[in-house]
Every structure is written in C-alpha cells, then in structure tokens.
C-alpha cells in the first residue's frame, strides 16, 4: 500500500513541462503512430529498437525545428527524409527564406503529400534568425503503470513491488542548447533498496549544444552515435527493410543525447563534431560505462582463477537476486571517431573505434553457432564510406574491417554494404548488396540485415516505390540472404527469402492500406541432422476514416505459417476515437485466434508519450483498450490507458515468475505531462 501511494503522489505532484501541448498535438502523436505503422513490417514489432525509435520521434515532435533557422544537420534528425528531400528543402530555404507558411512545402517537388503531412508534426515556420530570441522551455513527464493482477514473482522471487514508473525532464534553449534527464523503474525492481540505494534502477542524463562556432555538435553525458552505414557504430535510428526504401542509404554522422529508457546500446562520456574547414568535418568520442554481464572464471597457468565475461546482457532487468548480481559487474571503454569530406554531391568518410572490457570476454564457443563470437579484452574496427547524391542516381556504401574471430590463416575479416538507387519522377528503384563475414566482429554495429548481428550474412535486396497518383503509393521489396555458418537453432549453412508488397491509398479523410509479406527461413529439424523450411504468409488490411470529431480504424490481420506444421492466426480489431475541445477519447477492441506461438500477431495501439505499444497476441481471446488524453489546463495534460487481455483457452498466463494465475490481465497506465 505504501508503494501504491508513493506512485500516486509521484504522478500527481504539481510540476511543469516544456512545449505547448494542445489537443492538436495529440493528433501529431497520432501522425507518428501512422508513420511507424506504415514503416514497420508486420512481424518486426518485436524488435526492441522500435521502442527507442518511437521515443526519439515523439521527442522530436515536441521540440519542433524552425524551418527558417534549420540546417542540413537539423533536418537529418528526421529519419523519414531521403538525402534528396533534405537537399531540396535546404535549397528552397536558401533561395526563398524567410518562409511564411507551411503551404510552401508543396512547392518542393520531391516532398510528396504524405511526407508533407508528416513534416508538419516536426517543423514549424518561426521567426527569421535576425529577429529570433529563444526562451528556455522545459518539459516534465511522469509515467506509471499499475497491474490489476499478481505475478508469481510478486509473491516470491522479485525484489521490488509490481509497479512500473519513470520520469523524464527536458530543457530546450532555442535550437542550440538542450539537456535531458530520464529515470526509470521496471516492475519487480527494488526502489531505494538493495543495490538501488539511489532510488530508480536506471538513470540517464545529457547536455547537448549545437552551432557553437566551428563546433557543430557537442554532447556530454549519455549519448548515441551513428557513423556511416552503421557497420562499426550504429546507435541511431535503425529501420527495417520497408523503411530502407524511404531512408535510401543516408550516411550522416548522427550524434544525439540518449533520452530513452532502453538500458543498452548507448555511450557515456563526451562526443563532438567539429568543422575543420568548409569541406572537412571531424567527429570524436570517448565513452566509459558499466555494463551487465554473466560472469565465469578460467584457470590461469599459475593456478589462480581469472574472472571472465560469459555473456553481455542488454535486457536491463534487475528484478531477482540473480539479475541484480549481474548488474554493472563489468565495464567497457570505447573511443574513436571519423573524418568526413564533403563537396557538392559527393562525400567520403574514414571511421574507426577501439574498445576494451574490464574483464576478458569468453563465450561458450563449444556451441557451434557461438564458434566465431567476439572474444578477448579488446576489439577494434575501421571502415571507409562513400556517398554520391545525383538528381536521379545515388550511390552509397561502407566497407569495414575487424580482427578475424576464431583461428585461420587470415587475420582480417570484412563487412561491406553498398546501395544504388534510381529515381525518375514518381518511381524509385533500389538495390542493396551486403556481405558480412562470419568472422567479422563489430559489437556496436547496427545496420541492414536479416539476422540479429552484422555477421555471417550475405544477400541482395531489391526495392521499388511508386507514387502511382497523388492518392496511391505502392511499395515492394524482395530480399535473398545466405548464411554461410551456423546460427541459433540452425547447425548448417542456410538461406532465407523475404518479399513484401504494400499499397496505401489516401484521399481527404480516408486512408486504406493493404500489405502482404512472404518469408522463408530454414531451421534444424527435430533430430538436428537436417534443415526444415519454415514459411510464413502474413497479410493486413486497414481502413481509417477521419470524420471529425470522430475517427474510425478497422483492421484485419492474418497469418499462415508452416513450421513445418501448419499454424493459422487471425486478428480483427476496431478502434473509435472522439475529439472534444479539451480531450481525445479512444476505445479499441480486438479479437484474436491463433493456433500457437508461430502464428502470433501484433497490434499497434495508442499509448503514453514516448512509448511504443504493439502487444503480441496469440492463443484465443479478446483485447480491450480505453485511452484518454485530457488537457487539464494550459500547461498540464493527463493521459490514461486501461488495457485488458482476456483469454478463452487458458486459466493462467505466462510461466515461471511471470505467471498470472488467471485468464485475464489488466493494466492501468497513467501519465502527467507538464510545461514551464
């Protein structure tokens, strides 16, 4: 009861927020939902990177860019813009600034209507630079989740109470100075107890400054960095295969503060980008942070025992004594940077990094698929990248090297990714080639791949996007991948094939989308002496009608999987929203019926700010959601969401410490959003 009251007090404590959030801002968040929904493949929702992407997009929405002061680096923060679109916007601003109306974006030929609509949520027309005097603005967001059930671990196993809560603070002083702070607590983690004597289980803070003379960008604290195509450092936006068509191989060096609640894939220290001259930029970074790991030990020649890292952990959970023992029991140092040359439509870059662990990394390489995983105390990478942006033809790519893992005659392993795109009027064609040696090691790489790591993969991706009319957009891709070495649950060289087709029709207040995905993968058979072919067919049809103040969205999802057993799943959902003067109310219901986990389905739905919600549904049941976004005053906003999963085919949910001895699961999410 004490912790319940503590959470309630935290959510209702009067404080302040940063950017004027009106009911129309809620519609902006809906636009982000639409973008994510259109950009994510049907079965990519389980990727944890989408949570970070959604948080970043929501933050960018609330800290909009003034087009009259925008630079190319500012616009490069928006991941849905292609290189050509960024260049065209900058050229238009250069010629016709100051802009007077957002309607002027229609004069830019490469910015089609859906992109213009989305841009409205991230940019605005403000005062020209010579009259612009920014005032500090702050934002404070308090979020909490209350479960109306008891897990097995809540009774015996977890160190903390069952409530999840977090706080986020951001300070903006115009476009040049920004600071952020995040504190987060997962359900089951101790609060002001055990090893969390400072309260929350996770903290993150940063200060970021831009456009300080020759210093283009400076971040102190926790931050994320992407260099080139991400083959050695890819801690920024990482979209799937569908979004790659819109991203079109952008290779910007992107340095930003880490404002996410995700407890992995960030750096801690200092990073900066400096303009050395008109054509040369240099980025340097240094990072030292504690990391979670499972530990082991090995016998030394002198008979002593040396502690080693067996597995690097990225879940961020510290709910049980064993999870708490793994918290921050090792450390990692990283330093590096890049040198970028750019002139007109061409650019080239040299990238490098060096990393060191406090204890040597020693995974279980006796397991076949782990044979060539990273080992040792040190690692290093280097790469060279290039980019040419033509009016119709664009080329980009990166080639990276690392010391080869395992033992062989060669000491160097290679990874390369290259893209070619062609745009003619409303048609864009793209081909992407990648080769990642199974002996290549890059612990912080994040780039285009079929697998989970930038390793053990080669393939070719073909994509096409056609704006058939002002209302109709068609997209398709086909991707073939070969894995030369063993993978998880695959003990032999294997293949994969992935194909997708989607159509989007938008006209005034009507939006219709249809998509289909065909995916073939190979996995071990039951005897593990050969490979079985696993095939999936996934389809979705969606109809959305905006008849203000009402909004309706109807969806049908279906999946047919052969693993090799047949598995079928279907999901029917209906969502209705109503817009009041000071509030938006939203109600949703979804019926799902799947054979098993192989035919699982995902349903994206509205949630708290900075939170991406796409619950996985399998089995037989109904999901209900009730959502409200209310403007309490000029500067205070309240969000609430009640969500229930009710199952017809079971009397308990999940297993082990997560088990709920009931056929339904209900959660209440609350958020207080304030400004000053």
XYZ file of C-alpha atoms in Angstrom:
676
model
C 0.000 0.000 0.000
C 2.874 2.339 0.811
C 4.419 1.941 -2.627
C 0.991 2.342 -4.257
C 0.553 5.709 -2.518
C 4.126 6.691 -3.457
C 3.332 6.091 -7.123
C 0.109 8.080 -6.868
C 1.866 11.023 -5.228
C 4.598 10.958 -7.900
C 2.010 11.141 -10.657
C 0.009 13.964 -9.072
C 2.883 16.130 -7.782
C 2.500 19.594 -9.359
C 5.356 20.442 -11.716
C 5.890 21.819 -15.139
C 6.540 20.878 -18.793
C 8.162 22.289 -21.872
C 6.306 22.639 -25.092
C 2.762 23.844 -25.535
C 0.738 20.691 -25.933
C -2.752 21.279 -27.197
C -5.277 18.785 -28.429
C -3.849 19.262 -31.890
C -0.522 17.984 -30.516
C -2.254 14.727 -29.684
C -3.138 14.496 -33.336
C 0.553 14.977 -34.059
C 1.369 11.938 -31.965
C -1.259 10.058 -33.961
C 0.618 11.086 -37.102
C 3.737 9.487 -35.618
C 1.714 6.352 -34.944
C 0.623 6.325 -38.583
C 4.209 6.743 -39.759
C 5.508 3.922 -37.560
C 2.579 1.745 -38.592
C 3.313 2.367 -42.278
C 7.077 1.879 -41.848
C 7.223 -1.313 -39.825
C 6.888 -4.738 -41.390
C 4.135 -6.898 -39.963
C 6.381 -9.125 -37.850
C 9.125 -6.624 -36.943
C 7.219 -5.208 -33.958
C 9.112 -7.429 -31.523
C 12.359 -5.594 -32.276
C 13.360 -3.535 -29.232
C 14.794 -0.815 -31.483
C 11.270 0.394 -32.287
C 10.775 1.457 -28.680
C 13.807 3.750 -28.963
C 12.748 4.986 -32.405
C 9.302 5.893 -31.126
C 10.697 7.747 -28.114
C 13.054 9.745 -30.336
C 10.321 10.637 -32.828
C 7.998 11.730 -30.036
C 10.764 13.905 -28.565
C 11.449 15.478 -31.978
C 7.723 16.160 -32.376
C 7.623 18.082 -29.114
C 10.810 20.031 -29.924
C 9.980 21.070 -33.461
C 12.517 22.518 -35.885
C 12.120 26.101 -37.097
C 12.455 25.871 -40.879
C 13.749 29.430 -41.083
C 16.750 28.527 -38.899
C 17.131 24.884 -39.969
C 20.416 23.484 -41.241
C 21.048 20.256 -43.071
C 22.109 18.654 -39.780
C 18.793 19.681 -38.197
C 16.751 18.079 -40.975
C 18.951 14.958 -40.910
C 17.437 14.210 -37.499
C 14.191 13.282 -39.279
C 14.683 9.684 -40.406
C 11.829 9.639 -42.926
C 13.502 12.219 -45.190
C 15.727 10.984 -48.002
C 19.007 12.656 -48.959
C 17.323 14.262 -51.945
C 14.442 15.637 -49.882
C 16.821 17.157 -47.319
C 18.853 18.767 -50.094
C 15.742 20.143 -51.811
C 14.380 21.639 -48.570
C 17.734 23.310 -47.818
C 17.915 24.707 -51.337
C 14.385 26.115 -51.099
C 15.141 27.749 -47.738
C 18.350 29.247 -49.157
C 16.513 30.755 -52.120
C 13.242 31.909 -50.582
C 13.800 32.357 -46.820
C 12.180 33.502 -44.682
C 9.318 31.078 -45.284
C 5.869 32.447 -44.445
C 3.679 29.355 -44.495
C 3.924 25.574 -44.270
C 1.991 25.500 -47.534
C 5.231 26.463 -49.289
C 6.432 22.862 -48.833
C 4.074 21.947 -51.670
C 6.435 23.870 -53.984
C 9.179 21.286 -53.365
C 8.640 18.594 -55.969
C 10.304 15.725 -54.097
C 8.147 16.218 -50.960
C 5.020 14.197 -51.695
C 1.766 14.718 -49.819
C 2.190 12.018 -47.107
C 5.686 13.344 -46.288
C 4.386 16.937 -46.135
C 1.678 15.837 -43.726
C 4.244 14.117 -41.529
C 6.665 17.062 -41.712
C 4.008 19.294 -40.143
C 4.496 17.341 -36.918
C 8.236 18.043 -36.710
C 8.803 21.516 -38.207
C 7.217 24.949 -37.980
C 7.597 28.406 -39.500
C 9.183 30.662 -36.905
C 10.927 33.998 -36.814
C 13.886 34.610 -39.078
C 17.355 34.266 -37.471
C 17.995 38.014 -37.189
C 14.914 38.531 -35.005
C 14.827 35.195 -33.215
C 15.239 35.324 -29.425
C 14.567 31.888 -27.951
C 13.208 31.478 -24.445
C 14.042 28.469 -22.298
C 11.306 25.856 -22.298
C 11.066 22.809 -20.095
C 9.084 19.629 -20.100
C 8.424 17.157 -17.309
C 6.655 13.842 -17.854
C 5.707 11.409 -15.075
C 4.539 7.951 -16.110
C 3.304 4.983 -14.084
C 1.767 1.557 -14.693
C -0.442 -0.305 -12.201
C -1.206 -4.027 -12.732
C -4.546 -5.424 -11.553
C -3.133 -8.916 -11.096
C -0.354 -10.686 -9.242
C 2.573 -12.481 -10.874
C 4.231 -15.449 -9.264
C 7.373 -13.376 -8.757
C 5.408 -10.660 -6.929
C 4.660 -13.203 -4.199
C 8.079 -14.816 -4.108
C 11.013 -14.008 -6.337
C 11.078 -10.315 -7.261
C 12.976 -7.846 -5.109
C 10.609 -4.918 -5.636
C 6.947 -4.002 -5.995
C 4.872 -4.680 -9.154
C 4.572 -1.049 -10.322
C 6.491 0.430 -13.239
C 7.174 4.166 -13.279
C 9.511 6.732 -14.811
C 10.162 10.443 -15.095
C 11.588 12.466 -17.951
C 12.755 16.088 -17.960
C 13.937 18.097 -20.964
C 15.206 21.674 -21.177
C 15.458 23.494 -24.514
C 17.045 26.892 -25.082
C 16.249 27.507 -28.740
C 17.784 25.163 -31.307
C 21.297 25.396 -29.823
C 21.138 24.046 -26.267
C 19.310 21.051 -24.876
C 19.509 18.985 -21.703
C 17.661 15.832 -20.724
C 17.202 13.532 -17.750
C 15.445 10.149 -17.543
C 14.830 7.876 -14.547
C 13.093 4.533 -14.967
C 11.937 1.611 -12.858
C 10.700 -1.736 -14.222
C 8.086 -3.781 -12.397
C 9.723 -6.040 -9.822
C 12.877 -3.951 -9.383
C 13.744 -2.583 -5.906
C 13.263 1.147 -5.288
C 15.581 2.768 -2.704
C 16.561 -0.755 -1.692
C 19.108 -3.488 -2.385
C 21.679 -2.138 -4.895
C 19.309 0.660 -5.930
C 20.140 2.857 -2.973
C 19.775 5.987 -5.131
C 16.141 5.182 -5.907
C 15.488 4.312 -9.521
C 17.129 1.326 -11.159
C 18.143 3.338 -14.248
C 19.213 6.952 -14.788
C 20.314 8.773 -17.935
C 21.309 12.426 -18.381
C 22.960 14.541 -21.059
C 23.663 18.105 -22.208
C 23.801 18.864 -25.928
C 24.979 22.064 -27.627
C 24.918 22.851 -31.350
C 26.278 25.530 -33.671
C 28.947 26.895 -31.333
C 31.239 28.360 -33.952
C 33.233 25.541 -35.503
C 31.720 23.076 -33.014
C 28.699 21.746 -34.879
C 27.557 19.364 -32.153
C 28.686 18.554 -28.609
C 27.119 16.032 -26.206
C 28.222 15.399 -22.630
C 26.694 12.543 -20.640
C 24.864 9.625 -22.210
C 24.513 9.701 -25.961
C 24.130 7.644 -29.127
C 26.231 7.822 -32.264
C 25.929 6.540 -35.808
C 28.776 6.627 -38.302
C 28.354 5.790 -41.987
C 26.018 2.886 -42.692
C 26.418 1.607 -39.132
C 28.830 -1.252 -39.859
C 31.047 -0.334 -36.913
C 28.865 2.098 -34.920
C 25.108 2.269 -35.452
C 23.477 3.589 -32.290
C 20.915 5.806 -34.019
C 17.689 5.101 -35.928
C 17.686 1.568 -37.354
C 14.693 0.873 -39.548
C 13.670 -2.392 -41.118
C 13.519 -3.400 -44.733
C 10.378 -1.451 -45.549
C 11.699 1.864 -44.252
C 15.003 1.361 -46.082
C 13.222 2.462 -49.268
C 12.493 5.862 -47.748
C 15.834 6.198 -45.976
C 17.710 5.447 -49.224
C 21.109 4.845 -47.686
C 21.680 8.083 -45.780
C 25.161 8.082 -44.270
C 25.097 11.080 -41.948
C 27.167 11.047 -38.795
C 24.449 11.462 -36.191
C 25.238 12.343 -32.583
C 22.351 12.787 -30.140
C 21.628 12.641 -26.421
C 20.334 9.355 -25.068
C 16.853 10.153 -23.760
C 15.475 6.624 -23.985
C 14.567 4.247 -21.170
C 16.367 1.476 -23.050
C 19.382 0.406 -20.992
C 21.649 -0.747 -23.827
C 23.424 0.470 -26.965
C 24.373 3.894 -25.654
C 27.679 5.629 -24.900
C 28.651 7.590 -21.790
C 31.176 10.385 -21.859
C 31.773 13.055 -24.492
C 31.135 13.203 -28.233
C 31.620 16.148 -30.582
C 31.549 17.067 -34.267
C 33.815 19.914 -35.387
C 34.011 21.657 -38.758
C 37.715 21.680 -39.628
C 37.125 23.577 -42.850
C 34.458 24.134 -45.453
C 34.811 20.564 -46.724
C 36.029 18.583 -43.704
C 34.191 17.597 -40.505
C 35.670 15.530 -37.701
C 33.793 13.614 -35.018
C 35.457 12.249 -31.900
C 34.012 10.383 -28.944
C 35.095 8.708 -25.737
C 32.941 6.519 -23.510
C 33.254 4.584 -20.287
C 30.309 2.843 -18.658
C 29.336 -0.097 -16.512
C 27.582 -2.984 -18.248
C 25.561 -6.049 -17.239
C 27.070 -9.466 -17.837
C 27.009 -13.079 -16.750
C 30.379 -13.985 -15.290
C 32.584 -17.059 -15.366
C 36.174 -17.855 -14.452
C 39.107 -19.682 -16.013
C 42.209 -21.254 -14.508
C 45.494 -19.440 -15.184
C 48.915 -21.039 -15.654
C 49.925 -20.101 -12.097
C 46.869 -21.888 -10.675
C 44.893 -18.722 -9.935
C 41.387 -18.085 -11.275
C 40.587 -15.148 -13.570
C 37.077 -13.677 -13.817
C 35.707 -13.563 -17.358
C 32.561 -12.337 -19.121
C 30.469 -15.175 -20.469
C 27.547 -13.202 -21.912
C 26.848 -9.494 -22.435
C 23.316 -8.619 -21.278
C 21.061 -5.895 -22.708
C 17.643 -6.541 -21.132
C 18.082 -4.016 -18.323
C 16.063 -6.175 -15.903
C 17.209 -6.339 -12.263
C 14.194 -7.940 -10.592
C 15.633 -11.063 -8.975
C 18.768 -11.681 -6.877
C 20.487 -13.358 -9.844
C 19.613 -10.464 -12.198
C 20.800 -7.968 -9.589
C 24.117 -9.814 -9.258
C 24.725 -9.257 -12.966
C 24.076 -5.516 -12.762
C 27.127 -3.400 -13.639
C 29.572 -6.202 -12.810
C 31.815 -5.278 -15.752
C 32.775 -2.112 -17.614
C 33.514 -1.073 -21.189
C 35.728 1.675 -22.596
C 35.259 2.891 -26.194
C 36.942 5.685 -28.143
C 37.017 6.617 -31.797
C 35.642 8.929 -34.427
C 35.563 9.772 -38.100
C 36.781 12.263 -40.680
C 34.264 13.278 -43.353
C 34.991 15.049 -46.625
C 32.017 16.589 -48.425
C 31.813 18.680 -51.557
C 28.710 19.315 -53.612
C 27.024 15.943 -54.100
C 29.934 13.733 -53.019
C 31.190 12.759 -49.583
C 33.628 10.214 -48.171
C 34.474 9.181 -44.624
C 37.087 7.334 -42.571
C 35.722 5.731 -39.392
C 37.464 3.932 -36.544
C 36.909 2.802 -32.971
C 38.705 0.915 -30.205
C 37.030 -0.846 -27.287
C 38.170 -2.617 -24.143
C 36.369 -4.606 -21.433
C 37.395 -4.656 -17.787
C 37.419 -8.464 -17.954
C 38.060 -10.688 -20.974
C 35.040 -11.861 -22.961
C 34.900 -15.677 -23.060
C 31.644 -17.034 -24.563
C 30.925 -20.750 -24.820
C 32.481 -21.338 -28.240
C 31.963 -25.099 -27.953
C 28.405 -24.434 -29.141
C 28.562 -24.386 -32.925
C 26.717 -21.109 -33.590
C 28.889 -19.314 -30.986
C 32.160 -20.512 -32.533
C 33.013 -17.113 -34.035
C 31.522 -14.767 -31.467
C 33.650 -11.938 -30.040
C 36.355 -12.980 -27.584
C 39.065 -11.256 -25.572
C 39.502 -7.971 -23.732
C 39.957 -5.706 -26.761
C 38.219 -5.087 -30.067
C 38.694 -2.582 -32.868
C 37.086 -1.641 -36.159
C 37.813 0.655 -39.089
C 35.838 1.495 -42.205
C 35.650 3.736 -45.231
C 32.370 5.112 -46.555
C 31.224 6.990 -49.631
C 28.141 8.720 -50.972
C 27.120 10.384 -54.214
C 23.760 12.134 -54.497
C 22.571 12.791 -58.015
C 19.234 14.147 -59.131
C 18.238 10.682 -60.307
C 21.058 8.330 -59.354
C 22.512 7.906 -55.861
C 25.302 5.660 -54.604
C 26.364 4.990 -51.032
C 28.159 2.366 -49.049
C 30.631 1.386 -46.370
C 33.351 -1.253 -46.133
C 34.624 -2.228 -42.680
C 37.292 -4.491 -41.232
C 37.949 -6.107 -37.865
C 40.410 -8.641 -36.479
C 39.030 -12.013 -37.530
C 37.426 -14.125 -34.828
C 38.475 -17.725 -34.402
C 41.635 -19.225 -35.866
C 42.549 -19.282 -39.558
C 45.222 -18.049 -41.974
C 43.582 -14.622 -42.376
C 43.777 -12.082 -39.543
C 41.296 -9.607 -41.032
C 37.536 -10.031 -41.543
C 35.437 -7.911 -43.895
C 31.945 -6.419 -43.932
C 30.602 -4.315 -46.787
C 27.248 -2.785 -47.677
C 26.528 -0.882 -50.903
C 23.367 0.756 -52.236
C 22.287 2.108 -55.588
C 19.022 3.993 -56.041
C 17.410 5.485 -59.110
C 14.559 8.000 -59.044
C 12.566 9.019 -62.101
C 9.525 11.207 -61.486
C 7.342 9.207 -59.051
C 9.270 5.918 -59.271
C 12.187 4.916 -57.045
C 14.183 1.732 -57.567
C 16.798 0.472 -55.158
C 19.313 -2.368 -54.967
C 21.303 -3.170 -51.833
C 24.156 -5.643 -51.563
C 25.781 -6.719 -48.299
C 28.459 -9.173 -47.266
C 29.229 -9.705 -43.582
C 31.896 -12.345 -42.955
C 31.059 -14.905 -40.282
C 34.400 -13.965 -38.699
C 33.648 -10.203 -38.661
C 33.187 -8.704 -35.175
C 31.538 -5.326 -34.526
C 29.886 -5.175 -31.110
C 28.218 -1.809 -31.716
C 27.211 -2.241 -35.351
C 23.583 -1.747 -36.318
C 22.695 -1.786 -39.991
C 20.625 -3.527 -42.641
C 20.420 -7.270 -42.005
C 18.172 -10.310 -41.984
C 19.812 -11.652 -38.842
C 20.322 -10.045 -35.469
C 24.037 -9.240 -35.856
C 26.250 -7.713 -38.542
C 27.949 -11.052 -39.061
C 27.571 -14.290 -41.041
C 25.363 -12.950 -43.827
C 25.406 -12.029 -47.489
C 22.480 -11.027 -49.618
C 20.788 -8.837 -52.195
C 17.765 -6.595 -51.612
C 15.647 -5.126 -54.419
C 13.070 -2.456 -53.628
C 10.628 -0.259 -55.504
C 8.389 2.646 -54.510
C 5.865 4.147 -56.931
C 3.663 7.141 -56.261
C 1.088 5.976 -58.786
C -1.047 9.065 -58.149
C -1.418 11.782 -55.556
C -3.556 9.357 -53.547
C -1.954 5.961 -54.207
C 1.524 4.745 -53.179
C 2.833 1.249 -53.925
C 5.901 -0.314 -52.314
C 7.556 -3.697 -52.785
C 10.809 -5.437 -51.964
C 12.443 -8.835 -52.311
C 15.450 -9.885 -50.228
C 17.554 -13.046 -50.554
C 20.045 -13.958 -47.803
C 22.676 -16.672 -47.427
C 24.181 -17.615 -44.052
C 27.495 -19.489 -44.552
C 27.924 -20.524 -40.901
C 25.662 -21.960 -38.206
C 23.139 -19.730 -36.421
C 20.885 -20.105 -33.391
C 18.744 -23.233 -33.992
C 20.483 -23.695 -37.370
C 23.520 -26.011 -37.428
C 24.206 -25.822 -41.183
C 24.647 -23.135 -43.850
C 21.167 -21.822 -44.635
C 19.111 -19.483 -46.801
C 16.273 -17.004 -46.296
C 13.924 -15.188 -48.652
C 11.711 -12.251 -47.764
C 9.202 -10.480 -50.030
C 6.761 -7.683 -49.274
C 4.089 -5.723 -51.111
C 2.031 -2.828 -49.760
C -0.444 -0.303 -51.107
C -1.549 2.920 -49.428
C -4.490 4.991 -50.639
C -5.145 8.389 -49.022
C -7.834 10.815 -50.035
C -9.017 13.630 -47.819
C -10.224 11.858 -44.668
C -9.957 8.306 -45.997
C -6.942 6.031 -45.594
C -6.810 2.454 -46.907
C -3.731 0.271 -46.667
C -3.051 -3.325 -47.620
C 0.121 -5.330 -47.217
C 1.386 -8.853 -47.674
C 4.667 -10.457 -46.601
C 6.113 -13.821 -47.610
C 9.039 -15.089 -45.530
C 11.067 -18.303 -45.877
C 13.664 -19.368 -43.310
C 15.469 -22.626 -42.527
C 15.855 -24.204 -39.077
C 17.001 -27.510 -37.596
C 14.611 -30.429 -37.796
C 13.705 -32.337 -34.632
C 16.700 -34.661 -34.984
C 19.081 -31.753 -35.771
C 20.553 -33.663 -38.711
C 18.979 -31.566 -41.488
C 17.095 -28.320 -42.060
C 13.351 -27.812 -42.319
C 11.857 -24.964 -44.338
C 9.725 -22.534 -42.311
C 7.312 -20.476 -44.390
C 5.122 -17.546 -43.309
C 2.390 -15.659 -45.134
C 1.277 -12.500 -43.321
C -1.360 -10.063 -44.545
C -3.146 -6.991 -43.219
C -5.981 -4.798 -44.473
C -6.661 -1.479 -42.728
C -9.364 1.140 -43.214
C -9.254 4.503 -41.407
C -11.869 7.260 -41.651
C -11.421 10.686 -40.090
C -14.872 12.281 -39.898
C -14.090 14.971 -37.331
C -14.668 14.855 -34.448
C -14.850 11.061 -34.986
C -12.069 8.767 -36.141
C -12.562 5.103 -37.049
C -9.943 2.428 -37.789
C -10.744 -1.156 -38.755
C -8.045 -3.801 -39.246
C -7.868 -7.440 -40.305
C -4.606 -9.368 -39.805
C -3.994 -12.951 -40.871
C -1.018 -15.310 -40.808
C -0.480 -18.779 -42.235
C 2.736 -20.427 -41.080
C 4.298 -23.796 -41.925
C 6.999 -24.637 -39.369
C 6.680 -27.305 -40.926
C 3.419 -27.921 -39.052
C 0.552 -25.726 -40.214
C -0.341 -22.797 -37.953
C -3.023 -20.176 -38.634
C -3.917 -16.946 -36.892
C -6.414 -14.142 -37.389
C -6.896 -10.777 -35.681
C -9.909 -8.463 -36.094
C -9.766 -5.035 -34.456
C -11.898 -1.921 -34.280
C -10.799 1.433 -32.894
C -13.000 4.505 -32.362
C -11.761 7.941 -31.250
C -13.689 11.114 -30.434
C -12.163 14.594 -30.264
C -13.507 17.014 -27.667
C -12.333 20.601 -27.278
C -10.038 19.644 -24.409
C -9.778 15.866 -24.729
C -9.430 12.884 -27.022
C -11.111 9.606 -26.080
C -10.233 6.336 -27.749
C -11.709 2.843 -27.387
C -10.495 -0.328 -29.080
C -11.421 -3.993 -29.197
C -9.519 -6.824 -30.869
C -10.448 -10.472 -31.310
C -7.588 -12.908 -31.930
C -7.435 -16.642 -32.533
C -4.136 -18.339 -33.389
C -3.073 -21.975 -33.459
C 0.099 -21.355 -31.457
C 3.052 -19.000 -30.982
C 4.213 -19.474 -34.593
C 1.086 -17.684 -35.830
C 1.340 -14.827 -33.316
C 0.125 -11.373 -34.351
C 0.915 -7.799 -33.339
C -1.420 -4.850 -32.864
C -0.074 -1.305 -32.689
C -2.203 0.921 -30.464
C -2.036 4.377 -28.806
C -0.134 4.628 -25.539
C 1.690 7.119 -23.346
C 4.003 9.706 -24.862
C 7.470 8.292 -25.605
C 6.046 4.749 -25.509
C 5.699 2.389 -28.462
C 2.937 -0.167 -27.923
C 2.489 -3.214 -30.177
C 1.398 -6.100 -27.930
C 1.953 -9.632 -29.181
C -1.244 -11.701 -29.240
C -1.521 -15.462 -29.599
C -3.970 -18.083 -28.444
C -7.695 -17.295 -28.316
C -9.089 -14.187 -26.700
C -10.120 -10.532 -26.782
C -8.129 -7.378 -26.014
C -9.909 -4.219 -24.809
C -8.322 -0.759 -24.564
C -9.665 2.567 -23.288
C -7.491 5.637 -23.786
C -7.926 9.304 -22.809
C -5.751 12.364 -23.475
C -7.036 15.361 -21.494
C -5.888 18.985 -21.371
C -6.351 19.851 -17.684
C -5.068 23.409 -18.075
C -2.921 25.462 -20.397
C 0.222 23.690 -19.242
C -0.913 20.378 -17.722
C -2.024 17.282 -19.632
C -3.120 13.881 -18.421
C -3.081 10.587 -20.311
C -4.651 7.359 -19.124
C -4.947 3.928 -20.691
C -6.727 0.823 -19.418
C -5.877 -2.378 -21.311
C -7.189 -5.921 -20.763
C -6.290 -9.247 -22.353
C -8.999 -11.841 -21.748
C -8.225 -15.427 -22.874
C -10.695 -18.195 -23.650
C -8.169 -21.049 -23.925
C -6.255 -20.959 -20.619
C -6.621 -20.499 -16.883
C -3.183 -18.944 -16.397
C -0.979 -16.548 -18.381
C 2.777 -16.856 -19.000
C 5.052 -19.061 -16.876
C 7.723 -19.094 -14.178
C 7.968 -15.837 -12.182
C 5.821 -14.040 -14.780
C 2.917 -16.466 -14.386
C -0.515 -14.982 -13.629
C -2.985 -17.492 -12.213
C -5.955 -16.057 -14.055
C -7.368 -15.990 -17.590
C -7.263 -12.176 -17.892
C -4.661 -9.460 -17.463
C -5.473 -5.770 -16.886
C -3.050 -2.830 -16.676
C -3.661 0.852 -15.977
C -1.165 3.369 -17.396
C -1.110 6.998 -16.209
C 0.931 9.958 -17.405
C 1.156 13.568 -16.290
C 2.717 15.914 -18.845
C 3.579 19.489 -17.809
C 5.413 22.554 -19.055
C 7.008 25.743 -17.818
